[in-house]
Amino acid sequence: MAQQPDILSIEKNQQGFIFTMIEVNGEKVKAMIDFGDPHVLMVSTREAKRQNITLEDTGDKMQHINGQPMTLYSGIANSLKVSSRRLEKVEFFSAANEIEGVSEQVGTPFDAVLGWGFFSQSNFSMDYQSLTIEFLEEENRAELGKPIQYEKSSNYIVLPLYIAGKEANVILDTGSGISLVDQDWAKPFKKTRSPQGFPMITEKIRKGSLTLEQNFELMDLSMLSTLNAIGILGSDFINRFKLTFIPDENLIYLKG
C-alpha cells in the first residue's frame, strides 16, 4: 500500500509571511515558519505562561533585526506535533515579548516559531501557490527543477551567488516578506523606490543555471556579517517557485 503523503497546510498573510498550526504539549498553537531562525522551536512568553512552562535564563543574547540584544530563555515542551511528526522533550527558546511584538508588526496573531532547526531534519517541498509543505520519504529528482547548493557552515540557508556580477552571500528566509540587501554594500548601484516608497535596487541574480531579476530593498544588515552575508532572499523570491529541500546534501531544487 502506498504511503499517505505527509502534508502540512500553511497560510500566507498579505505581507508574505507564512504560518501553520502546530501542537505544543497537545495544545494547538499558531506558528510562523521562519527559515531565518536556526532553532527548532520558539514560543512566546505569553504562551509559555499560559501553559505554565518554566523558563530559564540561558545566559545568551539574541539579536533583533534592529540590532537590539534580547535575553534568551529556554524551556522544555513535553511534545511537539507538526503534521504527523511528533517530537518528545523538545527544548524551545523564548525572548520576552519578542514574538508578541512581531505578531503585532506583521498583523497576524501567533505564539510560536518553527525554525530551520526543525525543517533541516527532513527532506521536504514547499509551494506558496498550493500553500503546502510536504515531507518527503523519497523524491524523483529529475522532476524537481534546477538544483542549487547552499553552505553548511551555519544553521542558516546561506546561498553564495552573484548579484549584478558581484559575488555575495544571501540568506534564504521565509521570515522576511521581502528581499533585502545591505545599504552600504549597495552604494554603487542605481537606486529606485519600492511601491511603499523605500529605496531599492533591481539587479540580476545568478546561481548556477538560475538567472533572474530581483528587487532588493535597502537596509542596514550589518548583523549578517557574522555569516559573511549581505542580503536576504525573502518571500517575494520564494513565491516564484516550488522549492524542494534536501538538507543532508545542502541542496535546494527550484521549479517554476
PDB file of C-alpha atoms in Angstrom:
ATOM      1  CA  MET A   1       0.000   0.000   0.000  1.00  0.00           C
ATOM      2  CA  ALA A   2       1.316   3.436  -0.957  1.00  0.00           C
ATOM      3  CA  GLN A   3       2.211   5.644   1.978  1.00  0.00           C
ATOM      4  CA  GLN A   4      -0.079   8.600   2.557  1.00  0.00           C
ATOM      5  CA  PRO A   5       1.627  11.934   1.802  1.00  0.00           C
ATOM      6  CA  ASP A   6       2.640  13.911   4.887  1.00  0.00           C
ATOM      7  CA  ILE A   7       1.369  17.381   4.022  1.00  0.00           C
ATOM      8  CA  LEU A   8       1.378  20.451   6.232  1.00  0.00           C
ATOM      9  CA  SER A   9      -1.112  23.166   5.273  1.00  0.00           C
ATOM     10  CA  ILE A  10       0.195  26.713   5.512  1.00  0.00           C
ATOM     11  CA  GLU A  11      -1.363  30.142   5.267  1.00  0.00           C
ATOM     12  CA  LYS A  12       0.236  33.292   3.890  1.00  0.00           C
ATOM     13  CA  ASN A  13      -0.676  36.764   5.071  1.00  0.00           C
ATOM     14  CA  GLN A  14      -0.721  39.940   2.981  1.00  0.00           C
ATOM     15  CA  GLN A  15       2.874  40.745   3.884  1.00  0.00           C
ATOM     16  CA  GLY A  16       4.108  37.364   2.606  1.00  0.00           C
ATOM     17  CA  PHE A  17       4.755  35.655   5.957  1.00  0.00           C
ATOM     18  CA  ILE A  18       3.691  32.023   6.303  1.00  0.00           C
ATOM     19  CA  PHE A  19       2.050  30.261   9.251  1.00  0.00           C
ATOM     20  CA  THR A  20       0.737  26.855  10.262  1.00  0.00           C
ATOM     21  CA  MET A  21      -0.991  25.206  13.195  1.00  0.00           C
ATOM     22  CA  ILE A  22       1.132  23.000  15.454  1.00  0.00           C
ATOM     23  CA  GLU A  23       0.578  21.322  18.817  1.00  0.00           C
ATOM     24  CA  VAL A  24       2.757  22.132  21.819  1.00  0.00           C
ATOM     25  CA  ASN A  25       2.013  19.793  24.743  1.00  0.00           C
ATOM     26  CA  GLY A  26      -1.223  18.847  22.992  1.00  0.00           C
ATOM     27  CA  GLU A  27      -2.334  22.499  22.763  1.00  0.00           C
ATOM     28  CA  LYS A  28      -2.970  23.984  19.319  1.00  0.00           C
ATOM     29  CA  VAL A  29      -0.705  26.966  18.651  1.00  0.00           C
ATOM     30  CA  LYS A  30      -0.302  29.086  15.522  1.00  0.00           C
ATOM     31  CA  ALA A  31       3.344  29.215  14.422  1.00  0.00           C
ATOM     32  CA  MET A  32       5.241  31.352  11.955  1.00  0.00           C
ATOM     33  CA  ILE A  33       7.533  29.327   9.696  1.00  0.00           C
ATOM     34  CA  ASP A  34      10.859  31.142   9.752  1.00  0.00           C
ATOM     35  CA  PHE A  35      13.887  29.664   7.981  1.00  0.00           C
ATOM     36  CA  GLY A  36      15.882  32.638   9.269  1.00  0.00           C
ATOM     37  CA  ASP A  37      15.552  31.254  12.799  1.00  0.00           C
ATOM     38  CA  PRO A  38      18.112  28.496  13.496  1.00  0.00           C
ATOM     39  CA  HIS A  39      16.146  26.957  16.380  1.00  0.00           C
ATOM     40  CA  VAL A  40      13.690  24.060  16.247  1.00  0.00           C
ATOM     41  CA  LEU A  41      11.037  25.985  18.164  1.00  0.00           C
ATOM     42  CA  MET A  42      10.467  29.409  19.689  1.00  0.00           C
ATOM     43  CA  VAL A  43       7.482  30.003  21.984  1.00  0.00           C
ATOM     44  CA  SER A  44       6.049  33.354  23.046  1.00  0.00           C
ATOM     45  CA  THR A  45       6.330  34.338  26.692  1.00  0.00           C
ATOM     46  CA  ARG A  46       2.537  34.588  26.885  1.00  0.00           C
ATOM     47  CA  GLU A  47       2.086  31.024  25.575  1.00  0.00           C
ATOM     48  CA  ALA A  48       4.712  29.674  27.975  1.00  0.00           C
ATOM     49  CA  LYS A  49       2.905  31.450  30.802  1.00  0.00           C
ATOM     50  CA  ARG A  50      -0.493  30.166  29.624  1.00  0.00           C
ATOM     51  CA  GLN A  51       0.836  26.600  29.653  1.00  0.00           C
ATOM     52  CA  ASN A  52       2.669  27.178  32.932  1.00  0.00           C
ATOM     53  CA  ILE A  53       6.048  26.204  31.437  1.00  0.00           C
ATOM     54  CA  THR A  54       9.095  27.243  33.444  1.00  0.00           C
ATOM     55  CA  LEU A  55      11.561  29.439  31.532  1.00  0.00           C
ATOM     56  CA  GLU A  56      15.232  29.644  32.458  1.00  0.00           C
ATOM     57  CA  ASP A  57      17.758  32.325  31.510  1.00  0.00           C
ATOM     58  CA  THR A  58      20.253  30.737  29.087  1.00  0.00           C
ATOM     59  CA  GLY A  59      22.835  33.450  29.695  1.00  0.00           C
ATOM     60  CA  ASP A  60      22.828  34.098  25.941  1.00  0.00           C
ATOM     61  CA  LYS A  61      21.503  37.001  23.914  1.00  0.00           C
ATOM     62  CA  MET A  62      19.701  37.017  20.602  1.00  0.00           C
ATOM     63  CA  GLN A  63      19.787  39.980  18.272  1.00  0.00           C
ATOM     64  CA  HIS A  64      16.663  41.591  16.920  1.00  0.00           C
ATOM     65  CA  ILE A  65      16.876  42.697  13.286  1.00  0.00           C
ATOM     66  CA  ASN A  66      17.098  46.288  14.571  1.00  0.00           C
ATOM     67  CA  GLY A  67      20.307  45.297  16.353  1.00  0.00           C
ATOM     68  CA  GLN A  68      18.915  45.347  19.891  1.00  0.00           C
ATOM     69  CA  PRO A  69      20.106  42.449  22.120  1.00  0.00           C
ATOM     70  CA  MET A  70      17.458  40.404  23.934  1.00  0.00           C
ATOM     71  CA  THR A  71      17.852  37.904  26.762  1.00  0.00           C
ATOM     72  CA  LEU A  72      17.223  34.363  25.557  1.00  0.00           C
ATOM     73  CA  TYR A  73      15.257  31.983  27.775  1.00  0.00           C
ATOM     74  CA  SER A  74      14.691  28.252  27.326  1.00  0.00           C
ATOM     75  CA  GLY A  75      12.037  25.752  28.338  1.00  0.00           C
ATOM     76  CA  ILE A  76      11.007  22.169  27.619  1.00  0.00           C
ATOM     77  CA  ALA A  77       7.919  21.165  25.638  1.00  0.00           C
ATOM     78  CA  ASN A  78       6.942  17.604  26.525  1.00  0.00           C
ATOM     79  CA  SER A  79       5.679  17.151  22.972  1.00  0.00           C
ATOM     80  CA  LEU A  80       5.704  18.968  19.642  1.00  0.00           C
ATOM     81  CA  LYS A  81       3.431  17.803  16.809  1.00  0.00           C
ATOM     82  CA  VAL A  82       3.794  19.171  13.281  1.00  0.00           C
ATOM     83  CA  SER A  83       1.520  17.477  10.736  1.00  0.00           C
ATOM     84  CA  SER A  84       2.038  13.764  11.532  1.00  0.00           C
ATOM     85  CA  ARG A  85       5.515  14.339  13.007  1.00  0.00           C
ATOM     86  CA  ARG A  86       5.817  14.168  16.748  1.00  0.00           C
ATOM     87  CA  LEU A  87       8.876  15.028  18.848  1.00  0.00           C
ATOM     88  CA  GLU A  88       9.266  14.473  22.586  1.00  0.00           C
ATOM     89  CA  LYS A  89      11.057  16.613  25.189  1.00  0.00           C
ATOM     90  CA  VAL A  90      11.813  19.492  22.819  1.00  0.00           C
ATOM     91  CA  GLU A  91      13.943  22.347  24.090  1.00  0.00           C
ATOM     92  CA  PHE A  92      12.463  25.643  22.919  1.00  0.00           C
ATOM     93  CA  PHE A  93      13.596  29.227  23.284  1.00  0.00           C
ATOM     94  CA  SER A  94      11.812  32.437  24.160  1.00  0.00           C
ATOM     95  CA  ALA A  95      12.664  36.141  24.327  1.00  0.00           C
ATOM     96  CA  ALA A  96      10.499  38.463  26.414  1.00  0.00           C
ATOM     97  CA  ASN A  97       7.637  39.757  24.262  1.00  0.00           C
ATOM     98  CA  GLU A  98       9.610  39.237  21.031  1.00  0.00           C
ATOM     99  CA  ILE A  99       7.020  37.045  19.291  1.00  0.00           C
ATOM    100  CA  GLU A 100       4.235  39.236  20.655  1.00  0.00           C
ATOM    101  CA  GLY A 101       5.875  42.303  19.092  1.00  0.00           C
ATOM    102  CA  VAL A 102       6.477  40.640  15.739  1.00  0.00           C
ATOM    103  CA  SER A 103       2.881  39.374  15.773  1.00  0.00           C
ATOM    104  CA  GLU A 104       1.618  42.946  16.010  1.00  0.00           C
ATOM    105  CA  GLN A 105       4.085  44.136  13.385  1.00  0.00           C
ATOM    106  CA  VAL A 106       3.052  41.576  10.742  1.00  0.00           C
ATOM    107  CA  GLY A 107      -0.661  41.797  11.521  1.00  0.00           C
ATOM    108  CA  THR A 108      -1.191  38.096  12.299  1.00  0.00           C
ATOM    109  CA  PRO A 109      -1.571  36.704  15.833  1.00  0.00           C
ATOM    110  CA  PHE A 110       0.807  33.797  16.512  1.00  0.00           C
ATOM    111  CA  ASP A 111       2.596  32.339  19.525  1.00  0.00           C
ATOM    112  CA  ALA A 112       5.373  30.122  18.181  1.00  0.00           C
ATOM    113  CA  VAL A 113       8.049  29.973  15.512  1.00  0.00           C
ATOM    114  CA  LEU A 114       9.078  26.810  13.665  1.00  0.00           C
ATOM    115  CA  GLY A 115      12.643  27.451  12.603  1.00  0.00           C
ATOM    116  CA  TRP A 116      15.144  25.942  10.215  1.00  0.00           C
ATOM    117  CA  GLY A 117      16.346  23.753  13.090  1.00  0.00           C
ATOM    118  CA  PHE A 118      13.092  21.793  12.708  1.00  0.00           C
ATOM    119  CA  PHE A 119      12.844  21.691   8.919  1.00  0.00           C
ATOM    120  CA  SER A 120      16.534  20.860   8.370  1.00  0.00           C
ATOM    121  CA  GLN A 121      15.853  17.388   9.812  1.00  0.00           C
ATOM    122  CA  SER A 122      13.740  16.290   6.804  1.00  0.00           C
ATOM    123  CA  ASN A 123      13.535  16.358   3.035  1.00  0.00           C
ATOM    124  CA  PHE A 124      10.517  18.419   2.044  1.00  0.00           C
ATOM    125  CA  SER A 125       8.940  20.512  -0.687  1.00  0.00           C
ATOM    126  CA  MET A 126       7.333  23.910  -0.165  1.00  0.00           C
ATOM    127  CA  ASP A 127       4.869  25.579  -2.513  1.00  0.00           C
ATOM    128  CA  TYR A 128       3.415  29.015  -1.792  1.00  0.00           C
ATOM    129  CA  GLN A 129       0.904  28.591  -4.632  1.00  0.00           C
ATOM    130  CA  SER A 130      -0.735  25.471  -3.190  1.00  0.00           C
ATOM    131  CA  LEU A 131       0.024  26.631   0.382  1.00  0.00           C
ATOM    132  CA  THR A 132       1.584  23.312   1.341  1.00  0.00           C
ATOM    133  CA  ILE A 133       4.746  21.829   2.763  1.00  0.00           C
ATOM    134  CA  GLU A 134       5.139  18.115   2.013  1.00  0.00           C
ATOM    135  CA  PHE A 135       7.603  15.983   3.965  1.00  0.00           C
ATOM    136  CA  LEU A 136       9.208  13.525   1.558  1.00  0.00           C
ATOM    137  CA  GLU A 137      10.330   9.936   2.089  1.00  0.00           C
ATOM    138  CA  GLU A 138      11.577   9.720  -1.495  1.00  0.00           C
ATOM    139  CA  GLU A 139      11.723  12.052  -4.462  1.00  0.00           C
ATOM    140  CA  ASN A 140      12.137  11.853  -8.253  1.00  0.00           C
ATOM    141  CA  ARG A 141      14.977  14.303  -8.701  1.00  0.00           C
ATOM    142  CA  ALA A 142      14.522  14.528 -12.467  1.00  0.00           C
ATOM    143  CA  GLU A 143      11.208  16.308 -11.847  1.00  0.00           C
ATOM    144  CA  LEU A 144      12.320  18.692  -9.089  1.00  0.00           C
ATOM    145  CA  GLY A 145      13.734  21.529 -11.201  1.00  0.00           C
ATOM    146  CA  LYS A 146      17.061  23.363 -11.030  1.00  0.00           C
ATOM    147  CA  PRO A 147      19.395  22.332  -8.192  1.00  0.00           C
ATOM    148  CA  ILE A 148      21.301  24.966  -6.231  1.00  0.00           C
ATOM    149  CA  GLN A 149      23.790  24.402  -3.426  1.00  0.00           C
ATOM    150  CA  TYR A 150      23.837  26.234  -0.105  1.00  0.00           C
ATOM    151  CA  GLU A 151      26.522  26.375   2.562  1.00  0.00           C
ATOM    152  CA  LYS A 152      26.597  24.118   5.606  1.00  0.00           C
ATOM    153  CA  SER A 153      28.741  26.471   7.686  1.00  0.00           C
ATOM    154  CA  SER A 154      25.866  27.506   9.947  1.00  0.00           C
ATOM    155  CA  ASN A 155      22.286  26.608  10.820  1.00  0.00           C
ATOM    156  CA  TYR A 156      21.036  29.089   8.228  1.00  0.00           C
ATOM    157  CA  ILE A 157      20.432  28.686   4.498  1.00  0.00           C
ATOM    158  CA  VAL A 158      23.387  30.701   3.167  1.00  0.00           C
ATOM    159  CA  LEU A 159      23.411  30.928  -0.637  1.00  0.00           C
ATOM    160  CA  PRO A 160      26.588  32.057  -2.426  1.00  0.00           C
ATOM    161  CA  LEU A 161      25.508  33.704  -5.693  1.00  0.00           C
ATOM    162  CA  TYR A 162      26.141  36.669  -7.961  1.00  0.00           C
ATOM    163  CA  ILE A 163      24.227  39.947  -7.796  1.00  0.00           C
ATOM    164  CA  ALA A 164      24.904  42.132 -10.853  1.00  0.00           C
ATOM    165  CA  GLY A 165      28.047  40.056 -11.422  1.00  0.00           C
ATOM    166  CA  LYS A 166      29.367  40.562  -7.885  1.00  0.00           C
ATOM    167  CA  GLU A 167      29.898  37.580  -5.605  1.00  0.00           C
ATOM    168  CA  ALA A 168      27.726  37.748  -2.497  1.00  0.00           C
ATOM    169  CA  ASN A 169      26.199  35.539   0.180  1.00  0.00           C
ATOM    170  CA  VAL A 170      22.499  35.868   0.953  1.00  0.00           C
ATOM    171  CA  ILE A 171      20.172  34.142   3.428  1.00  0.00           C
ATOM    172  CA  LEU A 172      17.042  32.347   2.179  1.00  0.00           C
ATOM    173  CA  ASP A 173      14.447  33.385   4.735  1.00  0.00           C
ATOM    174  CA  THR A 174      10.706  32.711   4.920  1.00  0.00           C
ATOM    175  CA  GLY A 175      10.684  35.065   7.917  1.00  0.00           C
ATOM    176  CA  SER A 176      11.145  38.081   5.648  1.00  0.00           C
ATOM    177  CA  GLY A 177       8.259  39.191   3.454  1.00  0.00           C
ATOM    178  CA  ILE A 178      10.612  40.978   1.054  1.00  0.00           C
ATOM    179  CA  SER A 179      14.164  40.605  -0.202  1.00  0.00           C
ATOM    180  CA  LEU A 180      16.739  42.921   1.337  1.00  0.00           C
ATOM    181  CA  VAL A 181      20.327  43.946   0.720  1.00  0.00           C
ATOM    182  CA  ASP A 182      22.750  45.831   2.937  1.00  0.00           C
ATOM    183  CA  GLN A 183      22.607  49.554   2.206  1.00  0.00           C
ATOM    184  CA  ASP A 184      26.395  50.012   2.358  1.00  0.00           C
ATOM    185  CA  TRP A 185      27.052  47.086   0.016  1.00  0.00           C
ATOM    186  CA  ALA A 186      24.511  48.521  -2.449  1.00  0.00           C
ATOM    187  CA  LYS A 187      26.060  52.014  -2.604  1.00  0.00           C
ATOM    188  CA  PRO A 188      27.471  51.579  -6.161  1.00  0.00           C
ATOM    189  CA  PHE A 189      24.092  50.548  -7.603  1.00  0.00           C
ATOM    190  CA  LYS A 190      21.349  52.655  -9.152  1.00  0.00           C
ATOM    191  CA  LYS A 191      18.513  53.197  -6.673  1.00  0.00           C
ATOM    192  CA  THR A 192      14.773  53.379  -7.305  1.00  0.00           C
ATOM    193  CA  ARG A 193      11.791  53.335  -4.928  1.00  0.00           C
ATOM    194  CA  SER A 194       9.603  50.424  -3.913  1.00  0.00           C
ATOM    195  CA  PRO A 195       5.786  50.788  -4.152  1.00  0.00           C
ATOM    196  CA  GLN A 196       5.901  51.651  -0.438  1.00  0.00           C
ATOM    197  CA  GLY A 197       8.464  54.381  -1.081  1.00  0.00           C
ATOM    198  CA  PHE A 198      11.577  52.649   0.278  1.00  0.00           C
ATOM    199  CA  PRO A 199      14.923  52.777  -1.564  1.00  0.00           C
ATOM    200  CA  MET A 200      15.647  49.619  -3.554  1.00  0.00           C
ATOM    201  CA  ILE A 201      17.778  48.158  -6.300  1.00  0.00           C
ATOM    202  CA  THR A 202      16.717  45.806  -9.105  1.00  0.00           C
ATOM    203  CA  GLU A 203      19.527  43.579 -10.344  1.00  0.00           C
ATOM    204  CA  LYS A 204      20.119  40.208 -11.971  1.00  0.00           C
ATOM    205  CA  ILE A 205      20.989  37.398  -9.627  1.00  0.00           C
ATOM    206  CA  ARG A 206      22.752  34.272 -10.843  1.00  0.00           C
ATOM    207  CA  LYS A 207      23.187  30.933  -9.093  1.00  0.00           C
ATOM    208  CA  GLY A 208      24.260  28.005 -11.244  1.00  0.00           C
ATOM    209  CA  SER A 209      21.787  27.747 -14.136  1.00  0.00           C
ATOM    210  CA  LEU A 210      19.334  30.112 -12.419  1.00  0.00           C
ATOM    211  CA  THR A 211      19.292  33.728 -13.648  1.00  0.00           C
ATOM    212  CA  LEU A 212      16.552  36.241 -12.881  1.00  0.00           C
ATOM    213  CA  GLU A 213      15.885  39.835 -11.894  1.00  0.00           C
ATOM    214  CA  GLN A 214      15.207  40.529  -8.236  1.00  0.00           C
ATOM    215  CA  ASN A 215      14.162  43.602  -6.269  1.00  0.00           C
ATOM    216  CA  PHE A 216      16.031  44.264  -3.018  1.00  0.00           C
ATOM    217  CA  GLU A 217      15.019  46.939  -0.538  1.00  0.00           C
ATOM    218  CA  LEU A 218      17.930  48.607   1.246  1.00  0.00           C
ATOM    219  CA  MET A 219      18.522  48.150   4.962  1.00  0.00           C
ATOM    220  CA  ASP A 220      21.333  48.084   7.494  1.00  0.00           C
ATOM    221  CA  LEU A 221      22.091  44.345   7.535  1.00  0.00           C
ATOM    222  CA  SER A 222      25.400  44.567   9.379  1.00  0.00           C
ATOM    223  CA  MET A 223      24.087  41.934  11.808  1.00  0.00           C
ATOM    224  CA  LEU A 224      24.553  39.380   8.995  1.00  0.00           C
ATOM    225  CA  SER A 225      28.315  39.992   8.888  1.00  0.00           C
ATOM    226  CA  THR A 226      28.924  37.025  11.228  1.00  0.00           C
ATOM    227  CA  LEU A 227      27.527  34.833   8.424  1.00  0.00           C
ATOM    228  CA  ASN A 228      29.544  36.740   5.802  1.00  0.00           C
ATOM    229  CA  ALA A 229      26.197  37.632   4.191  1.00  0.00           C
ATOM    230  CA  ILE A 230      24.941  40.908   2.745  1.00  0.00           C
ATOM    231  CA  GLY A 231      21.335  40.162   1.880  1.00  0.00           C
ATOM    232  CA  ILE A 232      18.138  38.193   2.341  1.00  0.00           C
ATOM    233  CA  LEU A 233      16.006  36.436  -0.262  1.00  0.00           C
ATOM    234  CA  GLY A 234      12.529  36.626   1.221  1.00  0.00           C
ATOM    235  CA  SER A 235       9.022  35.534   0.349  1.00  0.00           C
ATOM    236  CA  ASP A 236       8.850  37.662  -2.813  1.00  0.00           C
ATOM    237  CA  PHE A 237      11.586  35.400  -4.224  1.00  0.00           C
ATOM    238  CA  ILE A 238      10.314  32.136  -2.713  1.00  0.00           C
ATOM    239  CA  ASN A 239       6.812  32.818  -4.078  1.00  0.00           C
ATOM    240  CA  ARG A 240       8.097  32.284  -7.645  1.00  0.00           C
ATOM    241  CA  PHE A 241       8.985  28.631  -7.169  1.00  0.00           C
ATOM    242  CA  LYS A 242       8.129  25.255  -5.790  1.00  0.00           C
ATOM    243  CA  LEU A 243      11.180  24.506  -3.670  1.00  0.00           C
ATOM    244  CA  THR A 244      12.409  21.071  -2.629  1.00  0.00           C
ATOM    245  CA  PHE A 245      14.990  20.873   0.159  1.00  0.00           C
ATOM    246  CA  ILE A 246      17.479  18.009   0.636  1.00  0.00           C
ATOM    247  CA  PRO A 247      19.249  19.221   3.797  1.00  0.00           C
ATOM    248  CA  ASP A 248      21.729  16.317   4.131  1.00  0.00           C
ATOM    249  CA  GLU A 249      23.175  17.337   0.743  1.00  0.00           C
ATOM    250  CA  ASN A 250      22.752  21.128   1.196  1.00  0.00           C
ATOM    251  CA  LEU A 251      20.577  21.152  -1.923  1.00  0.00           C
ATOM    252  CA  ILE A 252      17.504  23.111  -2.954  1.00  0.00           C
ATOM    253  CA  TYR A 253      15.632  22.392  -6.175  1.00  0.00           C
ATOM    254  CA  LEU A 254      13.655  25.255  -7.713  1.00  0.00           C
ATOM    255  CA  LYS A 255      10.801  24.606 -10.106  1.00  0.00           C
ATOM    256  CA  GLY A 256       8.692  27.358 -11.606  1.00  0.00           C
TER     257      GLY A 256
END
